[in-house]
Amino acid sequence: MKTNYRWHILGLLTACLWGSTFVASKVLLNAGLTPAEIMCLRFIIAWVLMLPFCNQHIRTNMRDELLFVVLGMSGGSLYFLAENTAVKISSATSTVALLVCTTPIVTALLNRIVYRSEHLSSRFLIGSFVALIGVSLVVMNGVFVLDDDPMVIILSVGASVMWGIYSLVIRQMEGRYSSAVITRKVFFWGVITMLPICLYDYMQGESSLTITKITEPTVLITLVFLAIIASLICFLVWNIVIRRIGIVTAGNYLYFNPVTSLFVAYIVLDERITSLAILGCILTIAGVFLCNRKNK
């Protein structure tokens, strides 16, 4: 197997694993944890587990450290805050899921604006359109309900823009720091910039976090999955994949997020799958294939 294919497969697997985090987060939300607490706990655990393997002193200048802060916010605190707030105030969460799934297109457009040398081919545009139609069918899952609240739309698109910024800054940093160092910094600054939200939730009486709650088997297992698999391993692998195949090509695999979420929700939450959703999965696969197919 060619090395290039290996990174494509890892990018696809990472995107699929991230798709399952929607269901895992829902389990924790139902247990009484706030979105800010979920994000902080998973990043804190991941950061601590990284220390034995990436414990060297990292020398950075002021500019690079500020870029690490941007990474922690765009890939962590601001992204999760925008997405979860949109879900919280929306009357139709499918709207949020659909708009967040525009992340690959937003990333490609930002990349085109910043790095003008990269051209968006007609094949990419057609593939993106097909994939978006597929994602729409998957997200709706036979129920065509959309929310026209401007704030929901702004927050959802904002989450997509945040991840696009994360990808662009990663591209800036990858030549100077290892993927492990970048991932560790993302976790650290993600937690630091989310702590004020956790404090606010506590002061407003919205937090019910206790040691007893964390040690409940379902909560503990879900947190371990989010921290070790979805955060530590997935962020590290994703940062390496971006380095190997580029942010646009890697970003296209994020279209598979709702596909995985659909099947995991069916298994874990007993949610139904319609024939339209299955058709959406097929279209999503076809669209991503068109986006990432290269001419010889």
Short mmCIF file of C-alpha atoms in Angstrom, two decimals:
data_model
loop_
_atom_site.label_atom_id
_atom_site.label_comp_id
_atom_site.label_asym_id
_atom_site.label_seq_id
_atom_site.Cartn_x
_atom_site.Cartn_y
_atom_site.Cartn_z
CA MET A 1 0.00 0.00 0.00
CA LYS A 2 1.33 3.40 -0.90
CA THR A 3 2.07 5.75 1.96
CA ASN A 4 -0.27 8.37 0.50
CA TYR A 5 -3.22 5.95 0.70
CA ARG A 6 -2.35 5.20 4.31
CA TRP A 7 -2.86 8.82 5.32
CA HIS A 8 -6.13 9.02 3.40
CA ILE A 9 -7.41 6.00 5.31
CA LEU A 10 -6.31 7.47 8.64
CA GLY A 11 -8.02 10.77 7.76
CA LEU A 12 -11.24 8.91 6.95
CA LEU A 13 -11.10 6.86 10.16
CA THR A 14 -10.44 9.97 12.25
CA ALA A 15 -13.39 11.81 10.71
CA CYS A 16 -15.62 8.79 11.34
CA LEU A 17 -14.53 8.58 14.97
CA TRP A 18 -15.26 12.28 15.42
CA GLY A 19 -18.74 11.61 14.02
CA SER A 20 -19.43 9.31 16.96
CA THR A 21 -18.60 12.08 19.46
CA PHE A 22 -21.99 13.70 18.85
CA VAL A 23 -23.64 10.65 20.38
CA ALA A 24 -21.05 10.41 23.20
CA SER A 25 -21.56 14.08 24.07
CA LYS A 26 -25.32 13.55 24.10
CA VAL A 27 -24.87 10.76 26.66
CA LEU A 28 -22.88 13.10 28.92
CA LEU A 29 -25.33 15.97 28.44
CA ASN A 30 -28.17 13.66 29.47
CA ALA A 31 -26.12 12.78 32.58
CA GLY A 32 -26.09 16.45 33.61
CA LEU A 33 -22.68 17.71 32.39
CA THR A 34 -22.50 21.05 30.61
CA PRO A 35 -20.89 21.39 27.14
CA ALA A 36 -18.01 23.42 28.65
CA GLU A 37 -17.37 20.73 31.28
CA ILE A 38 -17.34 17.98 28.67
CA MET A 39 -14.80 19.81 26.52
CA CYS A 40 -12.57 20.74 29.48
CA LEU A 41 -12.58 17.24 30.98
CA ARG A 42 -11.73 15.49 27.72
CA PHE A 43 -8.93 17.97 26.93
CA ILE A 44 -7.49 17.90 30.48
CA ILE A 45 -7.33 14.09 30.50
CA ALA A 46 -5.78 14.05 27.01
CA TRP A 47 -3.20 16.71 27.99
CA VAL A 48 -2.18 14.83 31.14
CA LEU A 49 -1.82 11.55 29.23
CA MET A 50 0.44 13.27 26.68
CA LEU A 51 2.92 14.52 29.29
CA PRO A 52 4.91 11.26 29.69
CA PHE A 53 5.48 11.13 25.92
CA CYS A 54 5.84 14.84 25.19
CA ASN A 55 7.31 16.39 28.32
CA GLN A 56 10.22 18.35 26.87
CA HIS A 57 10.41 22.08 27.43
CA ILE A 58 8.95 23.80 24.38
CA ARG A 59 10.75 27.00 23.45
CA THR A 60 8.52 29.37 21.48
CA ASN A 61 8.53 33.06 20.64
CA MET A 62 5.63 35.40 21.40
CA ARG A 63 4.21 35.17 17.87
CA ASP A 64 4.13 31.37 17.87
CA GLU A 65 2.64 31.21 21.36
CA LEU A 66 -0.16 33.53 20.24
CA LEU A 67 -0.76 31.23 17.27
CA PHE A 68 -1.00 28.29 19.70
CA VAL A 69 -3.63 30.26 21.60
CA VAL A 70 -5.53 30.70 18.33
CA LEU A 71 -5.29 26.94 17.74
CA GLY A 72 -6.62 26.20 21.22
CA MET A 73 -9.56 28.54 20.68
CA SER A 74 -10.39 27.72 17.05
CA GLY A 75 -10.00 23.95 17.44
CA GLY A 76 -11.22 23.86 21.03
CA SER A 77 -13.05 26.43 23.12
CA LEU A 78 -14.63 28.72 20.50
CA TYR A 79 -15.49 25.86 18.15
CA PHE A 80 -17.25 23.82 20.83
CA LEU A 81 -18.87 26.91 22.36
CA ALA A 82 -20.33 28.02 19.01
CA GLU A 83 -21.54 24.56 18.04
CA ASN A 84 -23.03 23.61 21.41
CA THR A 85 -24.69 26.98 21.93
CA ALA A 86 -26.29 26.66 18.49
CA VAL A 87 -27.58 23.19 19.41
CA LYS A 88 -28.89 24.51 22.74
CA ILE A 89 -30.94 27.39 21.28
CA SER A 90 -32.00 25.72 18.04
CA SER A 91 -35.47 24.26 17.56
CA ALA A 92 -34.04 21.90 14.93
CA THR A 93 -30.56 20.51 15.63
CA SER A 94 -30.43 19.20 12.05
CA THR A 95 -29.86 22.83 11.00
CA VAL A 96 -26.74 23.02 13.16
CA ALA A 97 -25.41 19.68 11.96
CA LEU A 98 -25.96 20.62 8.32
CA LEU A 99 -24.29 24.03 8.57
CA VAL A 100 -21.33 22.66 10.56
CA CYS A 101 -20.86 20.12 7.77
CA THR A 102 -19.95 22.97 5.42
CA THR A 103 -16.56 22.94 7.18
CA PRO A 104 -14.69 21.33 4.24
CA ILE A 105 -15.93 24.00 1.81
CA VAL A 106 -15.22 26.83 4.27
CA THR A 107 -11.72 25.44 4.86
CA ALA A 108 -11.07 25.18 1.12
CA LEU A 109 -12.27 28.74 0.51
CA LEU A 110 -10.16 30.15 3.35
CA ASN A 111 -7.17 28.20 2.07
CA ARG A 112 -7.76 29.61 -1.43
CA ILE A 113 -7.97 33.17 -0.08
CA VAL A 114 -4.82 32.90 2.05
CA TYR A 115 -2.76 30.69 -0.28
CA ARG A 116 -3.76 31.91 -3.73
CA SER A 117 -1.61 29.33 -5.47
CA GLU A 118 -4.08 26.54 -4.65
CA HIS A 119 -6.84 26.21 -7.27
CA LEU A 120 -10.29 24.76 -6.56
CA SER A 121 -11.00 22.46 -9.50
CA SER A 122 -14.42 21.85 -11.04
CA ARG A 123 -14.18 18.26 -9.82
CA PHE A 124 -13.76 19.51 -6.26
CA LEU A 125 -16.75 21.85 -6.56
CA ILE A 126 -18.99 19.15 -8.06
CA GLY A 127 -17.84 16.61 -5.47
CA SER A 128 -18.51 19.08 -2.65
CA PHE A 129 -22.01 19.76 -3.98
CA VAL A 130 -22.80 16.03 -4.22
CA ALA A 131 -21.37 15.40 -0.74
CA LEU A 132 -23.43 18.26 0.73
CA ILE A 133 -26.62 16.85 -0.79
CA GLY A 134 -25.71 13.48 0.73
CA VAL A 135 -24.97 15.03 4.11
CA SER A 136 -28.30 16.90 3.98
CA LEU A 137 -30.20 13.64 3.47
CA VAL A 138 -28.26 11.97 6.28
CA VAL A 139 -28.78 14.84 8.72
CA MET A 140 -32.50 15.18 7.94
CA ASN A 141 -32.98 11.39 8.05
CA GLY A 142 -36.44 11.66 6.49
CA VAL A 143 -37.56 14.64 8.61
CA PHE A 144 -37.15 17.91 6.70
CA VAL A 145 -37.14 20.51 9.47
CA LEU A 146 -34.90 23.60 9.45
CA ASP A 147 -34.43 26.46 11.90
CA ASP A 148 -34.39 30.00 10.47
CA ASP A 149 -33.13 31.66 13.67
CA PRO A 150 -30.31 34.01 12.52
CA MET A 151 -28.30 33.38 15.70
CA VAL A 152 -28.37 29.62 15.12
CA ILE A 153 -27.12 30.14 11.57
CA ILE A 154 -24.38 32.57 12.67
CA LEU A 155 -23.13 30.27 15.44
CA SER A 156 -23.19 27.16 13.22
CA VAL A 157 -21.31 28.84 10.38
CA GLY A 158 -19.01 30.35 13.01
CA ALA A 159 -18.08 26.85 14.16
CA SER A 160 -17.19 25.93 10.57
CA VAL A 161 -15.06 29.06 10.23
CA MET A 162 -13.29 28.27 13.52
CA TRP A 163 -12.24 24.85 12.24
CA GLY A 164 -11.15 26.39 8.96
CA ILE A 165 -8.93 28.84 10.88
CA TYR A 166 -7.57 25.94 12.93
CA SER A 167 -6.56 24.15 9.73
CA LEU A 168 -4.86 27.24 8.28
CA VAL A 169 -2.87 27.93 11.45
CA ILE A 170 -1.82 24.27 11.64
CA ARG A 171 -0.36 24.71 8.18
CA GLN A 172 1.66 27.67 9.45
CA MET A 173 3.01 25.77 12.48
CA GLU A 174 3.71 22.33 11.05
CA GLY A 175 7.10 23.31 9.67
CA ARG A 176 8.41 24.50 13.04
CA TYR A 177 6.91 22.10 15.58
CA SER A 178 6.11 18.40 15.73
CA SER A 179 2.51 17.19 15.59
CA ALA A 180 2.78 16.04 19.23
CA VAL A 181 3.85 19.50 20.41
CA ILE A 182 1.07 21.19 18.43
CA THR A 183 -1.54 18.78 19.80
CA ARG A 184 -0.37 19.29 23.37
CA LYS A 185 -0.57 23.07 22.97
CA VAL A 186 -4.07 22.80 21.49
CA PHE A 187 -5.28 20.89 24.55
CA PHE A 188 -3.62 23.30 26.99
CA TRP A 189 -4.93 26.52 25.48
CA GLY A 190 -8.29 24.98 24.73
CA VAL A 191 -8.78 24.28 28.43
CA ILE A 192 -7.40 27.66 29.57
CA THR A 193 -9.74 29.59 27.26
CA MET A 194 -12.77 27.45 28.19
CA LEU A 195 -12.32 27.68 31.99
CA PRO A 196 -14.09 31.08 32.23
CA ILE A 197 -17.19 29.48 30.66
CA CYS A 198 -17.03 26.62 33.19
CA LEU A 199 -16.76 29.16 36.01
CA TYR A 200 -19.72 31.10 34.62
CA ASP A 201 -21.83 27.91 34.43
CA TYR A 202 -20.93 27.12 38.04
CA MET A 203 -21.85 30.60 39.25
CA GLN A 204 -25.17 30.41 37.40
CA GLY A 205 -25.96 27.08 39.06
CA GLU A 206 -25.97 25.18 35.75
CA SER A 207 -23.14 22.87 36.78
CA SER A 208 -23.84 19.64 38.67
CA LEU A 209 -20.37 18.14 38.25
CA THR A 210 -19.19 15.96 41.16
CA ILE A 211 -16.67 13.16 41.65
CA THR A 212 -19.58 10.76 42.17
CA LYS A 213 -21.08 11.71 38.81
CA ILE A 214 -17.77 11.40 36.97
CA THR A 215 -17.16 7.91 38.40
CA GLU A 216 -20.53 6.59 37.23
CA PRO A 217 -19.67 3.74 34.81
CA THR A 218 -21.46 5.18 31.77
CA VAL A 219 -20.09 8.68 32.32
CA LEU A 220 -16.55 7.45 33.02
CA ILE A 221 -16.41 5.16 29.98
CA THR A 222 -17.76 7.90 27.73
CA LEU A 223 -15.27 10.44 29.08
CA VAL A 224 -12.39 8.01 28.57
CA PHE A 225 -13.50 7.46 24.98
CA LEU A 226 -13.74 11.21 24.30
CA ALA A 227 -10.41 11.95 26.00
CA ILE A 228 -8.22 9.11 24.72
CA ILE A 229 -9.75 8.16 21.37
CA ALA A 230 -11.58 11.29 20.16
CA SER A 231 -9.11 13.84 21.56
CA LEU A 232 -5.63 12.44 22.20
CA ILE A 233 -5.41 9.99 19.31
CA CYS A 234 -7.69 11.72 16.80
CA PHE A 235 -6.21 15.22 17.17
CA LEU A 236 -2.67 13.85 16.96
CA VAL A 237 -3.44 11.72 13.90
CA TRP A 238 -5.40 14.54 12.24
CA ASN A 239 -2.54 16.98 12.64
CA ILE A 240 -0.21 14.43 11.03
CA VAL A 241 -2.70 13.74 8.21
CA ILE A 242 -2.96 17.46 7.44
CA ARG A 243 0.83 17.57 7.20
CA ARG A 244 0.86 14.61 4.80
CA ILE A 245 -2.07 15.20 2.41
CA GLY A 246 -3.02 18.86 2.96
CA ILE A 247 -5.83 20.65 4.77
CA VAL A 248 -8.30 20.66 1.84
CA THR A 249 -7.99 16.96 1.02
CA ALA A 250 -8.11 15.97 4.69
CA GLY A 251 -11.02 18.33 5.33
CA ASN A 252 -13.20 16.56 2.76
CA TYR A 253 -13.31 13.48 4.98
CA LEU A 254 -15.21 15.53 7.58
CA TYR A 255 -18.29 15.01 5.41
CA PHE A 256 -18.38 11.53 6.98
CA ASN A 257 -19.08 12.96 10.47
CA PRO A 258 -22.89 12.73 10.20
CA VAL A 259 -22.71 9.36 8.45
CA THR A 260 -20.94 7.82 11.44
CA SER A 261 -23.18 9.70 13.85
CA LEU A 262 -26.24 8.25 12.11
CA PHE A 263 -25.17 4.63 12.59
CA VAL A 264 -23.80 5.11 16.12
CA ALA A 265 -27.07 6.80 17.17
CA TYR A 266 -28.92 3.82 15.71
CA ILE A 267 -26.85 1.39 17.78
CA VAL A 268 -26.54 3.36 21.03
CA LEU A 269 -29.68 5.53 21.13
CA ASP A 270 -31.96 3.31 19.03
CA GLU A 271 -32.65 6.12 16.56
CA ARG A 272 -34.15 5.10 13.21
CA ILE A 273 -32.44 5.13 9.82
CA THR A 274 -34.53 5.94 6.75
CA SER A 275 -33.96 4.97 3.13
CA LEU A 276 -33.25 8.64 2.34
CA ALA A 277 -30.43 8.61 4.91
CA ILE A 278 -28.94 5.52 3.26
CA LEU A 279 -29.10 7.31 -0.10
CA GLY A 280 -27.39 10.27 1.57
CA CYS A 281 -24.55 8.02 2.74
CA ILE A 282 -24.02 6.79 -0.82
CA LEU A 283 -23.99 10.35 -2.20
CA THR A 284 -21.59 11.48 0.53
CA ILE A 285 -19.15 8.70 -0.34
CA ALA A 286 -19.42 9.52 -4.05
CA GLY A 287 -18.91 13.25 -3.42
CA VAL A 288 -15.81 12.76 -1.27
CA PHE A 289 -14.40 10.37 -3.87
CA LEU A 290 -14.81 13.04 -6.54
CA CYS A 291 -13.27 15.73 -4.30
CA ASN A 292 -10.15 13.72 -3.47
CA ARG A 293 -9.63 11.91 -6.75
CA LYS A 294 -6.49 13.13 -8.50
CA ASN A 295 -5.64 13.08 -12.17
CA LYS A 296 -2.65 10.92 -13.01
#
